[in-house]
Amino acid sequence: MPAADYGLFAAMRERIARIPRLSIAVRPTPVTEAPNLARYLGGPRIFVKRDDLTGVAFGGNKLRNLEFRLARAVQEKPDTVIVGLDLQSNSARQTVGACNKLGLRTILVLEGRRPSVVQGNLLVDYLLGAEVRFAVDAAGQRAAMDAAAEEVRAAGGRPYILNDNPMFDVASALAYLDATIEMLDQLHGAGVEVDCFYMSSGGKGQAGVALAKKALAGRFTMRGVTASHKHDVPNRTASIANQTAKMLGLETRVEPGDIENYDTYVGKGYGIPSEAGNEAVRLFGRHEGIILDPVYTGKCAAAMIAHIRERRFRRDEAVVFVHTGGTPAIFTWNDDLLGLPRSLPIATRGAT
Ligand SMILES: Cc1ncc(COP(=O)(O)O)c(C=O)c1O
């Protein structure tokens, strides 16, 4: 990489540093090589960016995002953060962990019914001391968040509804713009030029990597793999990248055509493991001792493995798999991962 690129990195870091940010995640996370998996697949060098090791409540990508989002929130001096998310949300778990570190109380309003078996992220939410409430649908969730805010106010507290924070999407993009520089720096330091990144993304984190590629003239390919059919990911990613560029005062524009995102590894639906994803979980575990999850990272790894098997890479190329976390889901999908008949009630798993 030409030395001039370091100037671009430093300039971008300076722009990011102008945005309020708290220190919550353990950063930088490690990048490790996965030589056994690479040998088994007969493909390129594989590196794993361990964002499952961001250090709070089992880690994950949202801790990077929360550094920006909660920085905005604390400006209003709340004592209680209220957040509405899915029953088995990784984001909810990381939000509670981050709020604990900041000395804030958390009320979670989760969409779904309280399951008879408390497992996975929900178990961690309770262990972290979140006050958990349930709502059957999105309208009920909104009403429950507003009611919780009212209760906190009536008791003399200062609530903050995190869903109303305008930073959600842009915070993820900022986080992964920063993380891309972190990874390029780490890998370059190890003498590795990255050819391709794989990351599970519905568009938010990928927006940051896409912006990094465009603004820093990166020669790598970025392949996002979505875990749901909820969004038109290329359009969403470009739009978030451009909002982020604007916030940073950059002229850079990202077009939907710049975005590579695969929706062909979702399988039966969001939150439901797939055979290919489960195979990927097993391969990472058995060859590298790395635990992926069957809902997000396993499906993304399945895409990477399929591409390697299709011989899309030369042996001397370097692929980076960004491990975005989500590992508590292995405990709700225990039998699927072992190829056994399903035993836990579906509500426990939070699948839709
Ligand atoms: C483990 C994991 N990976 C990836 C994602 C998707 O990230 P995003 O769409 O925010 O880029 C999520 C989102 O919740 C997640 O929990």
Tab-separated table of C-alpha atoms and ligand atoms in Angstrom:
chain	number	residue	atom	x	y	z
A	1	MET	CA	0.000	0.000	0.000
A	2	PRO	CA	1.517	3.386	-0.907
A	3	ALA	CA	2.557	5.522	2.052
A	4	ALA	CA	0.109	8.221	0.901
A	5	ASP	CA	-2.788	5.996	1.956
A	6	TYR	CA	-1.729	6.447	5.561
A	7	GLY	CA	-2.301	10.171	5.077
A	8	LEU	CA	-5.820	9.411	3.885
A	9	PHE	CA	-6.388	7.121	6.882
A	10	ALA	CA	-5.193	9.791	9.295
A	11	ALA	CA	-7.380	12.461	7.677
A	12	MET	CA	-10.409	10.181	7.887
A	13	ARG	CA	-9.670	9.360	11.513
A	14	GLU	CA	-9.533	13.077	12.253
A	15	ARG	CA	-12.961	13.595	10.710
A	16	ILE	CA	-14.392	10.684	12.721
A	17	ALA	CA	-12.797	12.081	15.876
A	18	ARG	CA	-14.898	15.264	15.529
A	19	ILE	CA	-18.038	13.210	16.216
A	20	PRO	CA	-18.880	12.618	19.888
A	21	ARG	CA	-17.945	9.101	20.920
A	22	LEU	CA	-17.700	7.171	24.159
A	23	SER	CA	-15.160	4.476	24.878
A	24	ILE	CA	-17.158	1.277	25.444
A	25	ALA	CA	-15.829	-1.480	23.184
A	26	VAL	CA	-12.459	-3.114	23.534
A	27	ARG	CA	-10.667	-1.847	20.431
A	28	PRO	CA	-8.814	-2.744	18.308
A	29	THR	CA	-10.174	-6.264	18.182
A	30	PRO	CA	-7.737	-8.949	17.023
A	31	VAL	CA	-7.335	-10.166	13.457
A	32	THR	CA	-6.249	-13.782	13.350
A	33	GLU	CA	-5.424	-16.075	10.455
A	34	ALA	CA	-7.476	-19.235	9.903
A	35	PRO	CA	-4.922	-21.484	8.169
A	36	ASN	CA	-6.615	-24.813	8.954
A	37	LEU	CA	-9.897	-23.685	7.426
A	38	ALA	CA	-8.061	-22.273	4.396
A	39	ARG	CA	-6.204	-25.573	3.937
A	40	TYR	CA	-9.404	-27.588	4.327
A	41	LEU	CA	-11.179	-25.458	1.714
A	42	GLY	CA	-8.131	-25.341	-0.566
A	43	GLY	CA	-8.659	-21.638	-1.104
A	44	PRO	CA	-7.151	-18.238	-0.366
A	45	ARG	CA	-5.651	-17.120	2.950
A	46	ILE	CA	-8.489	-16.467	5.408
A	47	PHE	CA	-8.306	-13.912	8.216
A	48	VAL	CA	-10.948	-13.371	10.871
A	49	LYS	CA	-11.621	-9.941	12.373
A	50	ARG	CA	-12.799	-10.782	15.866
A	51	ASP	CA	-15.545	-8.257	16.481
A	52	ASP	CA	-17.186	-10.936	18.587
A	53	LEU	CA	-14.483	-9.925	21.081
A	54	THR	CA	-15.514	-6.298	21.609
A	55	GLY	CA	-15.466	-7.055	25.295
A	56	VAL	CA	-18.902	-6.363	26.765
A	57	ALA	CA	-21.640	-8.975	27.312
A	58	PHE	CA	-20.356	-11.498	24.724
A	59	GLY	CA	-19.274	-8.744	22.301
A	60	GLY	CA	-20.432	-8.005	18.785
A	61	ASN	CA	-20.685	-5.278	16.167
A	62	LYS	CA	-23.237	-3.090	17.962
A	63	LEU	CA	-20.802	-2.109	20.699
A	64	ARG	CA	-18.906	-0.066	18.127
A	65	ASN	CA	-22.166	1.566	17.032
A	66	LEU	CA	-23.226	2.240	20.635
A	67	GLU	CA	-20.092	4.301	21.234
A	68	PHE	CA	-21.543	6.917	18.870
A	69	ARG	CA	-25.228	6.449	19.654
A	70	LEU	CA	-24.884	6.595	23.404
A	71	ALA	CA	-22.523	9.582	23.144
A	72	ARG	CA	-25.458	11.446	21.617
A	73	ALA	CA	-27.831	10.047	24.255
A	74	VAL	CA	-25.747	11.013	27.306
A	75	GLN	CA	-25.717	14.650	26.168
A	76	GLU	CA	-29.325	14.703	27.435
A	77	LYS	CA	-28.209	13.333	30.815
A	78	PRO	CA	-30.661	10.417	31.084
A	79	ASP	CA	-30.652	7.993	33.999
A	80	THR	CA	-32.676	5.330	32.159
A	81	VAL	CA	-32.339	4.116	28.585
A	82	ILE	CA	-35.429	2.544	27.034
A	83	VAL	CA	-35.011	0.478	23.902
A	84	GLY	CA	-37.405	-1.563	21.789
A	85	LEU	CA	-35.934	-4.483	19.833
A	86	ASP	CA	-36.582	-8.143	18.916
A	87	LEU	CA	-36.942	-10.883	21.509
A	88	GLN	CA	-33.527	-12.439	20.807
A	89	SER	CA	-31.786	-9.267	19.695
A	90	ASN	CA	-27.991	-9.100	19.827
A	91	SER	CA	-28.311	-5.336	19.775
A	92	ALA	CA	-30.492	-5.391	22.914
A	93	ARG	CA	-27.941	-7.488	24.815
A	94	GLN	CA	-25.071	-5.209	23.847
A	95	THR	CA	-27.098	-2.105	24.661
A	96	VAL	CA	-27.749	-3.346	28.198
A	97	GLY	CA	-24.083	-4.210	28.663
A	98	ALA	CA	-22.984	-0.799	27.387
A	99	CYS	CA	-25.530	1.025	29.572
A	100	ASN	CA	-24.319	-0.937	32.594
A	101	LYS	CA	-20.819	0.302	31.915
A	102	LEU	CA	-22.168	3.857	31.806
A	103	GLY	CA	-24.165	3.434	35.027
A	104	LEU	CA	-27.506	3.734	33.240
A	105	ARG	CA	-30.582	1.647	33.991
A	106	THR	CA	-32.077	-0.114	30.951
A	107	ILE	CA	-35.663	-0.987	30.156
A	108	LEU	CA	-35.948	-3.364	27.210
A	109	VAL	CA	-39.242	-3.643	25.386
A	110	LEU	CA	-38.880	-6.786	23.304
A	111	GLU	CA	-41.214	-7.762	20.500
A	112	GLY	CA	-42.538	-11.231	21.205
A	113	ARG	CA	-44.042	-13.180	24.064
A	114	ARG	CA	-42.084	-14.136	27.156
A	115	PRO	CA	-40.922	-17.674	26.346
A	116	SER	CA	-41.278	-20.522	28.807
A	117	VAL	CA	-37.527	-21.177	28.488
A	118	VAL	CA	-35.243	-18.166	28.914
A	119	GLN	CA	-32.186	-18.730	26.727
A	120	GLY	CA	-29.666	-17.010	24.457
A	121	ASN	CA	-29.603	-13.229	24.370
A	122	LEU	CA	-32.694	-12.995	26.569
A	123	LEU	CA	-30.937	-14.922	29.322
A	124	VAL	CA	-28.004	-12.512	29.087
A	125	ASP	CA	-30.377	-9.508	29.157
A	126	TYR	CA	-31.771	-10.733	32.472
A	127	LEU	CA	-28.331	-11.552	33.875
A	128	LEU	CA	-27.201	-8.036	33.022
A	129	GLY	CA	-30.097	-6.728	35.096
A	130	ALA	CA	-32.247	-5.220	32.355
A	131	GLU	CA	-35.873	-4.621	33.165
A	132	VAL	CA	-37.518	-6.636	30.392
A	133	ARG	CA	-41.022	-6.070	29.071
A	134	PHE	CA	-42.725	-7.753	26.141
A	135	ALA	CA	-44.939	-6.412	23.364
A	136	VAL	CA	-46.768	-8.539	20.812
A	137	ASP	CA	-46.292	-6.203	17.846
A	138	ALA	CA	-44.542	-3.012	16.728
A	139	ALA	CA	-47.443	-0.759	17.727
A	140	GLY	CA	-47.593	-2.334	21.171
A	141	GLN	CA	-43.835	-1.963	21.486
A	142	ARG	CA	-43.997	1.762	20.733
A	143	ALA	CA	-46.818	2.243	23.227
A	144	ALA	CA	-44.891	0.272	25.869
A	145	MET	CA	-41.752	2.368	25.347
A	146	ASP	CA	-43.742	5.594	25.701
A	147	ALA	CA	-45.481	4.228	28.811
A	148	ALA	CA	-42.126	3.246	30.316
A	149	ALA	CA	-40.769	6.757	29.676
A	150	GLU	CA	-43.814	8.238	31.357
A	151	GLU	CA	-43.346	5.959	34.379
A	152	VAL	CA	-39.691	6.954	34.707
A	153	ARG	CA	-40.591	10.640	34.482
A	154	ALA	CA	-43.407	10.242	37.031
A	155	ALA	CA	-40.881	8.725	39.448
A	156	GLY	CA	-38.584	11.722	38.983
A	157	GLY	CA	-36.189	10.013	36.552
A	158	ARG	CA	-34.866	11.037	33.147
A	159	PRO	CA	-35.747	8.521	30.410
A	160	TYR	CA	-34.164	8.344	26.975
A	161	ILE	CA	-35.811	6.286	24.228
A	162	LEU	CA	-32.898	5.035	22.162
A	163	ASN	CA	-35.122	4.167	19.180
A	164	ASP	CA	-35.746	7.907	18.744
A	165	ASN	CA	-32.019	8.560	18.456
A	166	PRO	CA	-31.447	9.618	14.829
A	167	MET	CA	-27.982	8.021	14.808
A	168	PHE	CA	-28.829	4.298	14.578
A	169	ASP	CA	-27.893	3.711	10.937
A	170	VAL	CA	-25.161	6.312	10.659
A	171	ALA	CA	-23.570	5.173	13.929
A	172	SER	CA	-23.067	1.680	12.467
A	173	ALA	CA	-21.592	3.141	9.307
A	174	LEU	CA	-19.237	5.404	11.273
A	175	ALA	CA	-18.266	2.422	13.396
A	176	TYR	CA	-17.406	0.259	10.395
A	177	LEU	CA	-15.695	3.051	8.504
A	178	ASP	CA	-13.440	3.289	11.540
A	179	ALA	CA	-13.207	-0.511	11.821
A	180	THR	CA	-12.183	-0.792	8.153
A	181	ILE	CA	-9.271	1.569	8.746
A	182	GLU	CA	-8.435	-0.457	11.854
A	183	MET	CA	-8.419	-3.713	9.837
A	184	LEU	CA	-6.455	-2.328	6.892
A	185	ASP	CA	-3.906	-0.948	9.315
A	186	GLN	CA	-3.599	-4.250	11.194
A	187	LEU	CA	-3.327	-6.346	8.055
A	188	HIS	CA	-0.966	-3.999	6.306
A	189	GLY	CA	1.202	-4.115	9.425
A	190	ALA	CA	1.274	-7.907	8.990
A	191	GLY	CA	2.244	-7.543	5.317
A	192	VAL	CA	-1.182	-8.578	4.012
A	193	GLU	CA	-3.113	-6.798	1.259
A	194	VAL	CA	-6.832	-7.541	1.620
A	195	ASP	CA	-8.605	-8.717	-1.520
A	196	CYS	CA	-12.078	-9.243	-0.148
A	197	PHE	CA	-14.089	-8.623	3.032
A	198	TYR	CA	-17.117	-10.719	3.989
A	199	MET	CA	-19.448	-9.326	6.633
A	200	SER	CA	-22.976	-10.141	7.723
A	201	SER	CA	-24.918	-6.971	7.087
A	202	GLY	CA	-28.382	-5.710	6.388
A	203	GLY	CA	-26.788	-2.476	5.194
A	204	LYS	CA	-25.661	-0.457	8.202
A	205	GLY	CA	-22.156	-1.723	8.880
A	206	GLN	CA	-21.583	-2.374	5.194
A	207	ALA	CA	-22.265	1.306	4.505
A	208	GLY	CA	-19.143	2.145	6.497
A	209	VAL	CA	-16.961	-0.344	4.642
A	210	ALA	CA	-18.369	0.852	1.295
A	211	LEU	CA	-17.643	4.451	2.254
A	212	ALA	CA	-14.120	3.505	3.298
A	213	LYS	CA	-13.533	1.777	-0.026
A	214	LYS	CA	-14.732	4.788	-2.020
A	215	ALA	CA	-13.213	7.555	0.080
A	216	LEU	CA	-9.887	5.814	0.677
A	217	ALA	CA	-9.619	4.361	-2.844
A	218	GLY	CA	-9.492	0.839	-1.404
A	219	ARG	CA	-8.641	-1.933	-3.857
A	220	PHE	CA	-10.562	-4.560	-1.919
A	221	THR	CA	-13.979	-6.022	-2.680
A	222	MET	CA	-16.660	-5.794	0.017
A	223	ARG	CA	-19.241	-8.574	0.116
A	224	GLY	CA	-22.083	-8.168	2.546
A	225	VAL	CA	-24.390	-11.088	3.261
A	226	THR	CA	-27.804	-10.275	4.654
A	227	ALA	CA	-29.630	-12.446	7.166
A	228	SER	CA	-33.120	-11.249	6.184
A	229	HIS	CA	-35.212	-10.124	3.232
A	230	LYS	CA	-36.488	-7.070	5.096
A	231	HIS	CA	-34.539	-4.408	3.170
A	232	ASP	CA	-33.424	-3.519	-0.314
A	233	VAL	CA	-29.850	-3.665	0.955
A	234	PRO	CA	-27.932	-1.980	-1.911
A	235	ASN	CA	-30.212	1.079	-1.830
A	236	ARG	CA	-30.240	1.198	1.946
A	237	THR	CA	-26.471	0.823	2.186
A	238	ALA	CA	-25.782	3.570	-0.349
A	239	SER	CA	-28.224	5.907	1.355
A	240	ILE	CA	-26.668	5.329	4.815
A	241	ALA	CA	-23.151	5.703	3.372
A	242	ASN	CA	-24.126	9.032	1.829
A	243	GLN	CA	-25.730	10.320	5.040
A	244	THR	CA	-22.533	9.357	6.821
A	245	ALA	CA	-20.346	11.053	4.207
A	246	LYS	CA	-22.413	14.213	4.659
A	247	MET	CA	-22.017	14.103	8.431
A	248	LEU	CA	-18.248	13.801	7.961
A	249	GLY	CA	-18.167	16.660	5.437
A	250	LEU	CA	-17.018	14.363	2.621
A	251	GLU	CA	-17.862	14.833	-1.059
A	252	THR	CA	-17.770	11.051	-1.620
A	253	ARG	CA	-20.967	9.495	-3.012
A	254	VAL	CA	-21.767	5.791	-2.867
A	255	GLU	CA	-24.222	4.408	-5.458
A	256	PRO	CA	-26.420	1.318	-5.003
A	257	GLY	CA	-24.469	-0.186	-7.932
A	258	ASP	CA	-21.295	0.006	-5.808
A	259	ILE	CA	-22.793	-2.377	-3.243
A	260	GLU	CA	-22.348	-6.147	-3.359
A	261	ASN	CA	-24.729	-7.826	-0.918
A	262	TYR	CA	-26.030	-11.404	-1.131
A	263	ASP	CA	-29.585	-12.259	-0.105
A	264	THR	CA	-29.266	-15.853	-1.261
A	265	TYR	CA	-28.056	-17.246	2.068
A	266	VAL	CA	-31.093	-16.251	4.189
A	267	GLY	CA	-32.575	-19.740	3.803
A	268	LYS	CA	-36.087	-20.192	5.224
A	269	GLY	CA	-36.132	-16.743	6.771
A	270	TYR	CA	-34.691	-14.298	9.252
A	271	GLY	CA	-33.728	-15.959	12.505
A	272	ILE	CA	-34.046	-19.512	11.157
A	273	PRO	CA	-30.783	-21.441	10.719
A	274	SER	CA	-29.904	-22.916	7.324
A	275	GLU	CA	-28.027	-26.113	6.515
A	276	ALA	CA	-25.200	-24.193	4.825
A	277	GLY	CA	-24.984	-21.779	7.765
A	278	ASN	CA	-24.870	-24.624	10.272
A	279	GLU	CA	-22.127	-26.331	8.266
A	280	ALA	CA	-20.151	-23.065	8.380
A	281	VAL	CA	-20.605	-22.873	12.176
A	282	ARG	CA	-19.249	-26.407	12.490
A	283	LEU	CA	-16.304	-25.787	10.117
A	284	PHE	CA	-15.147	-22.633	11.928
A	285	GLY	CA	-15.455	-24.422	15.258
A	286	ARG	CA	-13.715	-27.633	14.241
A	287	HIS	CA	-10.875	-26.125	12.238
A	288	GLU	CA	-10.222	-22.897	14.122
A	289	GLY	CA	-11.940	-23.071	17.502
A	290	ILE	CA	-14.032	-20.031	16.561
A	291	ILE	CA	-17.722	-20.017	17.410
A	292	LEU	CA	-20.040	-18.388	14.857
A	293	ASP	CA	-23.794	-18.035	15.244
A	294	PRO	CA	-26.440	-19.692	13.051
A	295	VAL	CA	-28.514	-16.512	12.476
A	296	TYR	CA	-25.997	-13.994	11.099
A	297	THR	CA	-22.334	-14.944	10.936
A	298	GLY	CA	-22.900	-18.606	10.020
A	299	LYS	CA	-24.933	-17.591	6.979
A	300	CYS	CA	-22.302	-15.047	5.971
A	301	ALA	CA	-19.562	-17.644	6.378
A	302	ALA	CA	-21.641	-20.015	4.239
A	303	ALA	CA	-21.458	-17.465	1.422
A	304	MET	CA	-17.699	-17.119	1.808
A	305	ILE	CA	-17.226	-20.898	1.863
A	306	ALA	CA	-19.431	-21.345	-1.216
A	307	HIS	CA	-17.431	-18.701	-3.090
A	308	ILE	CA	-14.170	-20.382	-2.140
A	309	ARG	CA	-15.537	-23.743	-3.293
A	310	GLU	CA	-16.566	-22.083	-6.578
A	311	ARG	CA	-12.875	-21.134	-6.960
A	312	ARG	CA	-13.554	-17.400	-7.000
A	313	PHE	CA	-10.169	-16.747	-5.326
A	314	ARG	CA	-6.563	-17.575	-6.068
A	315	ARG	CA	-4.507	-19.284	-3.353
A	316	ASP	CA	-2.337	-16.202	-2.887
A	317	GLU	CA	-5.304	-13.887	-2.265
A	318	ALA	CA	-6.437	-12.813	1.218
A	319	VAL	CA	-10.026	-12.866	2.398
A	320	VAL	CA	-11.152	-11.292	5.677
A	321	PHE	CA	-14.215	-12.619	7.457
A	322	VAL	CA	-15.594	-10.011	9.848
A	323	HIS	CA	-17.074	-11.860	12.822
A	324	THR	CA	-19.876	-9.538	13.935
A	325	GLY	CA	-20.829	-11.568	17.029
A	326	GLY	CA	-24.249	-13.016	17.828
A	327	THR	CA	-22.880	-16.140	19.510
A	328	PRO	CA	-25.565	-16.476	22.258
A	329	ALA	CA	-27.904	-17.733	19.496
A	330	ILE	CA	-26.113	-21.110	19.550
A	331	PHE	CA	-27.915	-21.823	22.816
A	332	THR	CA	-31.378	-21.271	21.384
A	333	TRP	CA	-30.612	-23.340	18.265
A	334	ASN	CA	-28.772	-26.129	20.132
A	335	ASP	CA	-30.468	-29.090	18.468
A	336	ASP	CA	-30.436	-27.650	14.922
A	337	LEU	CA	-26.704	-27.149	15.173
A	338	LEU	CA	-26.234	-30.754	16.237
A	339	GLY	CA	-28.606	-32.067	13.562
A	340	LEU	CA	-31.112	-33.258	16.185
A	341	PRO	CA	-34.922	-32.883	16.212
A	342	ARG	CA	-36.031	-29.488	17.532
A	343	SER	CA	-36.797	-29.490	21.234
A	344	LEU	CA	-37.134	-25.899	22.425
A	345	PRO	CA	-40.351	-23.981	21.764
A	346	ILE	CA	-39.972	-21.706	18.726
A	347	ALA	CA	-40.790	-18.618	20.834
A	348	THR	CA	-37.625	-19.220	22.857
A	349	ARG	CA	-35.576	-18.765	19.746
A	350	GLY	CA	-37.157	-15.495	18.702
A	351	ALA	CA	-37.475	-16.681	15.116
A	352	THR	CA	-40.096	-15.157	12.885
B	1	LIG	C1	-24.292	-10.727	14.740
B	1	LIG	C2	-24.798	-9.701	13.785
B	1	LIG	N1	-24.199	-9.587	12.604
B	1	LIG	C3	-24.620	-8.691	11.683
B	1	LIG	C4	-25.708	-7.863	11.924
B	1	LIG	C5	-26.154	-6.914	10.875
B	1	LIG	O1	-25.533	-5.721	11.012
B	1	LIG	P1	-25.978	-4.399	10.258
B	1	LIG	O2	-27.184	-4.691	9.426
B	1	LIG	O3	-26.230	-3.450	11.363
B	1	LIG	O4	-24.832	-4.030	9.436
B	1	LIG	C6	-26.357	-7.932	13.157
B	1	LIG	C7	-27.508	-7.053	13.427
B	1	LIG	O5	-28.212	-7.111	14.353
B	1	LIG	C8	-25.896	-8.877	14.105
B	1	LIG	O6	-26.490	-8.996	15.301
